[in-house]
mmCIF file with all atom_site columns, C-alpha atoms in Angstrom:
data_model
loop_
_atom_site.group_PDB
_atom_site.id
_atom_site.type_symbol
_atom_site.label_atom_id
_atom_site.label_alt_id
_atom_site.label_comp_id
_atom_site.label_asym_id
_atom_site.label_entity_id
_atom_site.label_seq_id
_atom_site.pdbx_PDB_ins_code
_atom_site.Cartn_x
_atom_site.Cartn_y
_atom_site.Cartn_z
_atom_site.occupancy
_atom_site.B_iso_or_equiv
_atom_site.pdbx_formal_charge
_atom_site.auth_seq_id
_atom_site.auth_comp_id
_atom_site.auth_asym_id
_atom_site.auth_atom_id
_atom_site.pdbx_PDB_model_num
ATOM 1   C CA . MET A 1 1   ? 0.000   0.000   0.000   1.00 0.00 ? 176 MET A CA 1
ATOM 2   C CA . THR A 1 2   ? 1.086   3.541   -0.627  1.00 0.00 ? 177 THR A CA 1
ATOM 3   C CA . LYS A 1 3   ? 1.356   6.258   1.992   1.00 0.00 ? 178 LYS A CA 1
ATOM 4   C CA . GLU A 1 4   ? -1.872  7.886   0.808   1.00 0.00 ? 179 GLU A CA 1
ATOM 5   C CA . GLU A 1 5   ? -3.773  4.580   0.863   1.00 0.00 ? 180 GLU A CA 1
ATOM 6   C CA . ILE A 1 6   ? -2.665  4.001   4.464   1.00 0.00 ? 181 ILE A CA 1
ATOM 7   C CA . LYS A 1 7   ? -3.744  7.526   5.422   1.00 0.00 ? 182 LYS A CA 1
ATOM 8   C CA . ASP A 1 8   ? -7.142  6.862   3.846   1.00 0.00 ? 183 ASP A CA 1
ATOM 9   C CA . LEU A 1 9   ? -7.409  3.533   5.657   1.00 0.00 ? 184 LEU A CA 1
ATOM 10  C CA . TYR A 1 10  ? -6.559  4.745   9.192   1.00 0.00 ? 185 TYR A CA 1
ATOM 11  C CA . SER A 1 11  ? -7.810  7.785   11.077  1.00 0.00 ? 186 SER A CA 1
ATOM 12  C CA . MET A 1 12  ? -6.160  9.234   14.182  1.00 0.00 ? 187 MET A CA 1
ATOM 13  C CA . LYS A 1 13  ? -8.898  7.612   16.285  1.00 0.00 ? 188 LYS A CA 1
ATOM 14  C CA . ASP A 1 14  ? -7.887  4.203   14.887  1.00 0.00 ? 189 ASP A CA 1
ATOM 15  C CA . ILE A 1 15  ? -4.282  4.875   15.862  1.00 0.00 ? 190 ILE A CA 1
ATOM 16  C CA . LEU A 1 16  ? -5.350  5.931   19.381  1.00 0.00 ? 191 LEU A CA 1
ATOM 17  C CA . GLU A 1 17  ? -7.265  2.648   19.743  1.00 0.00 ? 192 GLU A CA 1
ATOM 18  C CA . ARG A 1 18  ? -4.189  0.788   18.573  1.00 0.00 ? 193 ARG A CA 1
ATOM 19  C CA . TYR A 1 19  ? -2.205  2.216   21.508  1.00 0.00 ? 194 TYR A CA 1
ATOM 20  C CA . ARG A 1 20  ? -5.163  1.863   23.923  1.00 0.00 ? 195 ARG A CA 1
ATOM 21  C CA . LEU A 1 21  ? -5.274  5.595   24.544  1.00 0.00 ? 196 LEU A CA 1
ATOM 22  C CA . PRO A 1 22  ? -8.568  7.206   25.607  1.00 0.00 ? 197 PRO A CA 1
ATOM 23  C CA . GLN A 1 23  ? -10.847 8.617   22.950  1.00 0.00 ? 198 GLN A CA 1
ATOM 24  C CA . PRO A 1 24  ? -10.857 12.420  22.595  1.00 0.00 ? 199 PRO A CA 1
ATOM 25  C CA . ASN A 1 25  ? -13.391 14.457  24.564  1.00 0.00 ? 200 ASN A CA 1
ATOM 26  C CA . ARG A 1 26  ? -16.157 16.431  22.835  1.00 0.00 ? 201 ARG A CA 1
ATOM 27  C CA . ALA A 1 27  ? -13.710 19.186  21.963  1.00 0.00 ? 202 ALA A CA 1
ATOM 28  C CA . GLY A 1 28  ? -11.298 16.624  20.438  1.00 0.00 ? 203 GLY A CA 1
ATOM 29  C CA . PHE A 1 29  ? -8.589  16.807  23.145  1.00 0.00 ? 204 PHE A CA 1
ATOM 30  C CA . ILE A 1 30  ? -6.687  14.076  25.013  1.00 0.00 ? 205 ILE A CA 1
ATOM 31  C CA . CYS A 1 31  ? -3.803  14.124  27.483  1.00 0.00 ? 206 CYS A CA 1
ATOM 32  C CA . CYS A 1 32  ? -0.587  14.090  25.494  1.00 0.00 ? 207 CYS A CA 1
ATOM 33  C CA . PRO A 1 33  ? 1.247   10.740  25.745  1.00 0.00 ? 208 PRO A CA 1
ATOM 34  C CA . PHE A 1 34  ? 4.578   12.462  24.994  1.00 0.00 ? 209 PHE A CA 1
ATOM 35  C CA . HIS A 1 35  ? 4.744   14.566  28.168  1.00 0.00 ? 210 HIS A CA 1
ATOM 36  C CA . LYS A 1 36  ? 3.152   14.486  31.624  1.00 0.00 ? 211 LYS A CA 1
ATOM 37  C CA . GLU A 1 37  ? 0.191   16.772  32.151  1.00 0.00 ? 212 GLU A CA 1
ATOM 38  C CA . LYS A 1 38  ? -3.047  16.977  34.071  1.00 0.00 ? 213 LYS A CA 1
ATOM 39  C CA . THR A 1 39  ? -5.207  18.701  31.483  1.00 0.00 ? 214 THR A CA 1
ATOM 40  C CA . ALA A 1 40  ? -5.750  17.565  27.914  1.00 0.00 ? 215 ALA A CA 1
ATOM 41  C CA . SER A 1 41  ? -3.627  19.602  25.517  1.00 0.00 ? 216 SER A CA 1
ATOM 42  C CA . MET A 1 42  ? -3.378  17.381  22.440  1.00 0.00 ? 217 MET A CA 1
ATOM 43  C CA . LYS A 1 43  ? -5.983  18.108  19.783  1.00 0.00 ? 218 LYS A CA 1
ATOM 44  C CA . ILE A 1 44  ? -6.906  15.087  17.670  1.00 0.00 ? 219 ILE A CA 1
ATOM 45  C CA . TYR A 1 45  ? -8.071  15.856  14.156  1.00 0.00 ? 220 TYR A CA 1
ATOM 46  C CA . LYS A 1 46  ? -9.319  13.330  11.613  1.00 0.00 ? 221 LYS A CA 1
ATOM 47  C CA . LYS A 1 47  ? -5.935  12.701  9.960   1.00 0.00 ? 222 LYS A CA 1
ATOM 48  C CA . ASP A 1 48  ? -3.400  14.419  12.222  1.00 0.00 ? 223 ASP A CA 1
ATOM 49  C CA . PHE A 1 49  ? -2.702  15.771  15.724  1.00 0.00 ? 224 PHE A CA 1
ATOM 50  C CA . ASN A 1 50  ? -1.245  18.798  17.483  1.00 0.00 ? 225 ASN A CA 1
ATOM 51  C CA . CYS A 1 51  ? -0.111  19.143  21.101  1.00 0.00 ? 226 CYS A CA 1
ATOM 52  C CA . PHE A 1 52  ? -0.280  22.691  22.442  1.00 0.00 ? 227 PHE A CA 1
ATOM 53  C CA . GLY A 1 53  ? 1.830   21.706  25.471  1.00 0.00 ? 228 GLY A CA 1
ATOM 54  C CA . CYS A 1 54  ? 4.953   20.130  23.975  1.00 0.00 ? 229 CYS A CA 1
ATOM 55  C CA . GLY A 1 55  ? 4.502   21.153  20.341  1.00 0.00 ? 230 GLY A CA 1
ATOM 56  C CA . ALA A 1 56  ? 4.329   17.630  18.945  1.00 0.00 ? 231 ALA A CA 1
ATOM 57  C CA . ASN A 1 57  ? 2.364   17.508  15.727  1.00 0.00 ? 232 ASN A CA 1
ATOM 58  C CA . GLY A 1 58  ? 2.039   15.464  12.560  1.00 0.00 ? 233 GLY A CA 1
ATOM 59  C CA . ASP A 1 59  ? 0.067   12.727  10.852  1.00 0.00 ? 234 ASP A CA 1
ATOM 60  C CA . ILE A 1 60  ? -0.510  9.076   11.750  1.00 0.00 ? 235 ILE A CA 1
ATOM 61  C CA . PHE A 1 61  ? 3.031   8.122   10.726  1.00 0.00 ? 236 PHE A CA 1
ATOM 62  C CA . THR A 1 62  ? 4.564   10.783  12.983  1.00 0.00 ? 237 THR A CA 1
ATOM 63  C CA . PHE A 1 63  ? 2.381   9.636   15.878  1.00 0.00 ? 238 PHE A CA 1
ATOM 64  C CA . VAL A 1 64  ? 3.514   6.001   15.468  1.00 0.00 ? 239 VAL A CA 1
ATOM 65  C CA . MET A 1 65  ? 7.140   7.136   15.133  1.00 0.00 ? 240 MET A CA 1
ATOM 66  C CA . LEU A 1 66  ? 6.946   9.161   18.360  1.00 0.00 ? 241 LEU A CA 1
ATOM 67  C CA . MET A 1 67  ? 5.053   6.484   20.303  1.00 0.00 ? 242 MET A CA 1
ATOM 68  C CA . ASP A 1 68  ? 7.388   3.631   19.338  1.00 0.00 ? 243 ASP A CA 1
ATOM 69  C CA . GLY A 1 69  ? 10.607  5.604   18.841  1.00 0.00 ? 244 GLY A CA 1
ATOM 70  C CA . ILE A 1 70  ? 11.108  4.233   15.330  1.00 0.00 ? 245 ILE A CA 1
ATOM 71  C CA . SER A 1 71  ? 11.941  5.617   11.897  1.00 0.00 ? 246 SER A CA 1
ATOM 72  C CA . PHE A 1 72  ? 9.430   6.519   9.221   1.00 0.00 ? 247 PHE A CA 1
ATOM 73  C CA . LYS A 1 73  ? 10.281  3.383   7.257   1.00 0.00 ? 248 LYS A CA 1
ATOM 74  C CA . GLU A 1 74  ? 9.494   1.182   10.266  1.00 0.00 ? 249 GLU A CA 1
ATOM 75  C CA . ALA A 1 75  ? 6.289   3.121   11.039  1.00 0.00 ? 250 ALA A CA 1
ATOM 76  C CA . TYR A 1 76  ? 5.210   2.796   7.414   1.00 0.00 ? 251 TYR A CA 1
ATOM 77  C CA . ALA A 1 77  ? 5.787   -0.964  7.525   1.00 0.00 ? 252 ALA A CA 1
ATOM 78  C CA . ALA A 1 78  ? 4.023   -1.231  10.908  1.00 0.00 ? 253 ALA A CA 1
ATOM 79  C CA . LEU A 1 79  ? 0.905   0.352   9.410   1.00 0.00 ? 254 LEU A CA 1
ATOM 80  C CA . GLY A 1 80  ? 0.904   -2.105  6.508   1.00 0.00 ? 255 GLY A CA 1
ATOM 81  C CA . GLY A 1 81  ? 2.942   -0.252  3.932   1.00 0.00 ? 256 GLY A CA 1
ATOM 82  C CA . ASP A 1 82  ? 4.906   -2.042  1.267   1.00 0.00 ? 257 ASP A CA 1
ATOM 83  C CA . TYR A 1 83  ? 8.219   -0.208  1.248   1.00 0.00 ? 258 TYR A CA 1
ATOM 84  C CA . GLU A 1 84  ? 9.265   -0.744  -2.312  1.00 0.00 ? 259 GLU A CA 1
ATOM 85  C CA . ASN A 1 85  ? 10.147  2.005   -4.713  1.00 0.00 ? 260 ASN A CA 1
ATOM 86  C CA . SER A 1 86  ? 7.963   2.390   -7.738  1.00 0.00 ? 261 SER A CA 1
ATOM 87  C CA . PHE A 1 87  ? 10.745  1.592   -10.215 1.00 0.00 ? 262 PHE A CA 1
ATOM 88  C CA . SER A 1 88  ? 11.388  -1.847  -8.744  1.00 0.00 ? 263 SER A CA 1
ATOM 89  C CA . ALA A 1 89  ? 7.636   -2.527  -8.623  1.00 0.00 ? 264 ALA A CA 1
ATOM 90  C CA . ARG A 1 90  ? 7.286   -1.557  -12.281 1.00 0.00 ? 265 ARG A CA 1
ATOM 91  C CA . LEU A 1 91  ? 10.340  -3.647  -13.128 1.00 0.00 ? 266 LEU A CA 1
ATOM 92  C CA . LYS A 1 92  ? 8.826   -6.734  -11.479 1.00 0.00 ? 267 LYS A CA 1
ATOM 93  C CA . ILE A 1 93  ? 5.570   -6.243  -13.392 1.00 0.00 ? 268 ILE A CA 1
ATOM 94  C CA . TYR A 1 94  ? 7.492   -5.797  -16.647 1.00 0.00 ? 269 TYR A CA 1
ATOM 95  C CA . GLN A 1 95  ? 9.566   -8.920  -16.008 1.00 0.00 ? 270 GLN A CA 1
ATOM 96  C CA . ALA A 1 96  ? 6.451   -10.970 -15.232 1.00 0.00 ? 271 ALA A CA 1
ATOM 97  C CA . GLN A 1 97  ? 4.805   -9.776  -18.456 1.00 0.00 ? 272 GLN A CA 1
ATOM 98  C CA . LYS A 1 98  ? 7.905   -10.656 -20.482 1.00 0.00 ? 273 LYS A CA 1
ATOM 99  C CA . LYS A 1 99  ? 8.090   -14.071 -18.842 1.00 0.00 ? 274 LYS A CA 1
ATOM 100 C CA . ARG A 1 100 ? 4.441   -14.784 -19.741 1.00 0.00 ? 275 ARG A CA 1
ATOM 101 C CA . GLU A 1 101 ? 5.056   -13.577 -23.298 1.00 0.00 ? 276 GLU A CA 1
ATOM 102 C CA . MET A 1 102 ? 8.146   -15.777 -23.660 1.00 0.00 ? 277 MET A CA 1
ATOM 103 C CA . LYS A 1 103 ? 6.238   -18.783 -22.335 1.00 0.00 ? 278 LYS A CA 1
ATOM 104 C CA . ARG A 1 104 ? 3.407   -18.147 -24.801 1.00 0.00 ? 279 ARG A CA 1
ATOM 105 C CA . LYS A 1 105 ? 5.881   -17.819 -27.703 1.00 0.00 ? 280 LYS A CA 1
ATOM 106 C CA . THR A 1 106 ? 7.658   -21.011 -26.649 1.00 0.00 ? 281 THR A CA 1
ATOM 107 C CA . GLU A 1 107 ? 4.357   -22.893 -26.517 1.00 0.00 ? 282 GLU A CA 1
ATOM 108 C CA . GLU A 1 108 ? 3.398   -21.583 -29.968 1.00 0.00 ? 283 GLU A CA 1
ATOM 109 C CA . LYS A 1 109 ? 6.777   -22.626 -31.348 1.00 0.00 ? 284 LYS A CA 1
ATOM 110 C CA . LEU A 1 110 ? 6.375   -26.079 -29.827 1.00 0.00 ? 285 LEU A CA 1
ATOM 111 C CA . LYS A 1 111 ? 2.889   -26.388 -31.333 1.00 0.00 ? 286 LYS A CA 1
ATOM 112 C CA . ARG A 1 112 ? 4.196   -25.457 -34.808 1.00 0.00 ? 287 ARG A CA 1
ATOM 113 C CA . LYS A 1 113 ? 7.011   -27.998 -34.482 1.00 0.00 ? 288 LYS A CA 1
ATOM 114 C CA . ARG A 1 114 ? 4.513   -30.712 -33.515 1.00 0.00 ? 289 ARG A CA 1
ATOM 115 C CA . GLU A 1 115 ? 2.305   -29.876 -36.505 1.00 0.00 ? 290 GLU A CA 1
ATOM 116 C CA . LEU A 1 116 ? 5.276   -29.934 -38.886 1.00 0.00 ? 291 LEU A CA 1
ATOM 117 C CA . ASN A 1 117 ? 6.500   -33.187 -37.372 1.00 0.00 ? 292 ASN A CA 1
ATOM 118 C CA . TYR A 1 118 ? 3.086   -34.815 -37.800 1.00 0.00 ? 293 TYR A CA 1
ATOM 119 C CA . LEU A 1 119 ? 2.910   -33.605 -41.412 1.00 0.00 ? 294 LEU A CA 1
ATOM 120 C CA . LEU A 1 120 ? 6.385   -34.979 -42.197 1.00 0.00 ? 295 LEU A CA 1
ATOM 121 C CA . MET A 1 121 ? 5.565   -38.370 -40.651 1.00 0.00 ? 296 MET A CA 1
ATOM 122 C CA . ASP A 1 122 ? 2.432   -38.527 -42.825 1.00 0.00 ? 297 ASP A CA 1
ATOM 123 C CA . VAL A 1 123 ? 4.441   -37.672 -45.970 1.00 0.00 ? 298 VAL A CA 1
ATOM 124 C CA . TYR A 1 124 ? 7.137   -40.256 -45.198 1.00 0.00 ? 299 TYR A CA 1
ATOM 125 C CA . ARG A 1 125 ? 4.524   -42.975 -44.578 1.00 0.00 ? 300 ARG A CA 1
ATOM 126 C CA . LYS A 1 126 ? 2.897   -42.257 -47.943 1.00 0.00 ? 301 LYS A CA 1
ATOM 127 C CA . TRP A 1 127 ? 6.271   -42.404 -49.686 1.00 0.00 ? 302 TRP A CA 1
ATOM 128 C CA . LEU A 1 128 ? 7.097   -45.715 -48.002 1.00 0.00 ? 303 LEU A CA 1
ATOM 129 C CA . ASP A 1 129 ? 3.941   -47.202 -49.550 1.00 0.00 ? 304 ASP A CA 1
ATOM 130 C CA . ARG A 1 130 ? 4.853   -45.889 -53.036 1.00 0.00 ? 305 ARG A CA 1
ATOM 131 C CA . LEU A 1 131 ? 8.548   -46.780 -53.108 1.00 0.00 ? 306 LEU A CA 1
ATOM 132 C CA . GLU A 1 132 ? 10.030  -50.164 -53.910 1.00 0.00 ? 307 GLU A CA 1
ATOM 133 C CA . PRO A 1 133 ? 10.883  -51.944 -50.642 1.00 0.00 ? 308 PRO A CA 1
ATOM 134 C CA . LEU A 1 134 ? 14.562  -52.047 -49.668 1.00 0.00 ? 309 LEU A CA 1
ATOM 135 C CA . SER A 1 135 ? 15.623  -49.580 -52.376 1.00 0.00 ? 310 SER A CA 1
ATOM 136 C CA . ASP A 1 136 ? 17.962  -46.714 -51.500 1.00 0.00 ? 311 ASP A CA 1
ATOM 137 C CA . ALA A 1 137 ? 15.122  -44.169 -51.617 1.00 0.00 ? 312 ALA A CA 1
ATOM 138 C CA . TRP A 1 138 ? 12.924  -46.426 -49.474 1.00 0.00 ? 313 TRP A CA 1
ATOM 139 C CA . ALA A 1 139 ? 15.764  -46.840 -46.890 1.00 0.00 ? 314 ALA A CA 1
ATOM 140 C CA . ASP A 1 140 ? 16.343  -43.058 -46.760 1.00 0.00 ? 315 ASP A CA 1
ATOM 141 C CA . THR A 1 141 ? 12.609  -42.453 -46.309 1.00 0.00 ? 316 THR A CA 1
ATOM 142 C CA . TYR A 1 142 ? 12.398  -45.149 -43.629 1.00 0.00 ? 317 TYR A CA 1
ATOM 143 C CA . ASN A 1 143 ? 15.318  -43.589 -41.710 1.00 0.00 ? 318 ASN A CA 1
ATOM 144 C CA . ALA A 1 144 ? 13.746  -40.124 -42.009 1.00 0.00 ? 319 ALA A CA 1
ATOM 145 C CA . LEU A 1 145 ? 10.439  -41.527 -40.700 1.00 0.00 ? 320 LEU A CA 1
ATOM 146 C CA . GLN A 1 146 ? 12.216  -43.127 -37.740 1.00 0.00 ? 321 GLN A CA 1
ATOM 147 C CA . TYR A 1 147 ? 13.890  -39.809 -36.955 1.00 0.00 ? 322 TYR A CA 1
ATOM 148 C CA . GLN A 1 148 ? 10.540  -37.958 -37.119 1.00 0.00 ? 323 GLN A CA 1
ATOM 149 C CA . GLU A 1 149 ? 8.962   -40.535 -34.785 1.00 0.00 ? 324 GLU A CA 1
ATOM 150 C CA . TYR A 1 150 ? 11.848  -39.983 -32.386 1.00 0.00 ? 325 TYR A CA 1
ATOM 151 C CA . LEU A 1 151 ? 11.239  -36.212 -32.555 1.00 0.00 ? 326 LEU A CA 1
ATOM 152 C CA . TRP A 1 152 ? 7.505   -36.832 -31.999 1.00 0.00 ? 327 TRP A CA 1
ATOM 153 C CA . GLU A 1 153 ? 8.331   -38.569 -28.719 1.00 0.00 ? 328 GLU A CA 1
ATOM 154 C CA . LEU A 1 154 ? 10.627  -35.717 -27.695 1.00 0.00 ? 329 LEU A CA 1
ATOM 155 C CA . LEU A 1 155 ? 8.085   -33.043 -28.582 1.00 0.00 ? 330 LEU A CA 1
ATOM 156 C CA . ASN A 1 156 ? 5.380   -34.764 -26.550 1.00 0.00 ? 331 ASN A CA 1
ATOM 157 C CA . ASP A 1 157 ? 7.555   -35.347 -23.480 1.00 0.00 ? 332 ASP A CA 1
ATOM 158 C CA . PRO A 1 158 ? 7.240   -32.195 -21.324 1.00 0.00 ? 333 PRO A CA 1
ATOM 159 C CA . GLU A 1 159 ? 10.700  -32.537 -19.806 1.00 0.00 ? 334 GLU A CA 1
ATOM 160 C CA . GLU A 1 160 ? 12.569  -33.001 -23.066 1.00 0.00 ? 335 GLU A CA 1
ATOM 161 C CA . CYS A 1 161 ? 10.483  -30.803 -25.359 1.00 0.00 ? 336 CYS A CA 1
ATOM 162 C CA . TYR A 1 162 ? 12.365  -27.631 -24.433 1.00 0.00 ? 337 TYR A CA 1
ATOM 163 C CA . GLU A 1 163 ? 15.642  -29.298 -25.343 1.00 0.00 ? 338 GLU A CA 1
ATOM 164 C CA . ALA A 1 164 ? 14.209  -30.244 -28.744 1.00 0.00 ? 339 ALA A CA 1
ATOM 165 C CA . ILE A 1 165 ? 13.131  -26.660 -29.422 1.00 0.00 ? 340 ILE A CA 1
ATOM 166 C CA . LYS A 1 166 ? 16.621  -25.255 -28.982 1.00 0.00 ? 341 LYS A CA 1
#
């Protein structure tokens, strides 16, 4: 999630509940958790806060940072943020698209090779019927048919088909 999505998801009242702090009074004030006081001096707004006693102010991320003593990056992650820059996110999406495209192209290439292989086996079988048995042409055709049948097995074996494509 982005910073803005997290801000839209959580209000300051949600963050107060998270730390088990009392809800603001009718005027929107609570006792500031960052300094000791007897009267409420921290004004809670919908998306941010301001303490008139110690001067602490900010949004939900600042509040979490001050309460836990952590950096913005840690507060962002604590509120459910995915701390990843946009370039690397776009790069991952691009790489996934390219991988899918390459897989689709490889499958199409394999399909074309299977179709060609089937066509060649059909042609060689027809020629075997027409040629004189045990002649040189018949022997060459028979050997070519055997090779195409071998390729047919390779092309239909999922583990070895990628080796046959190369």
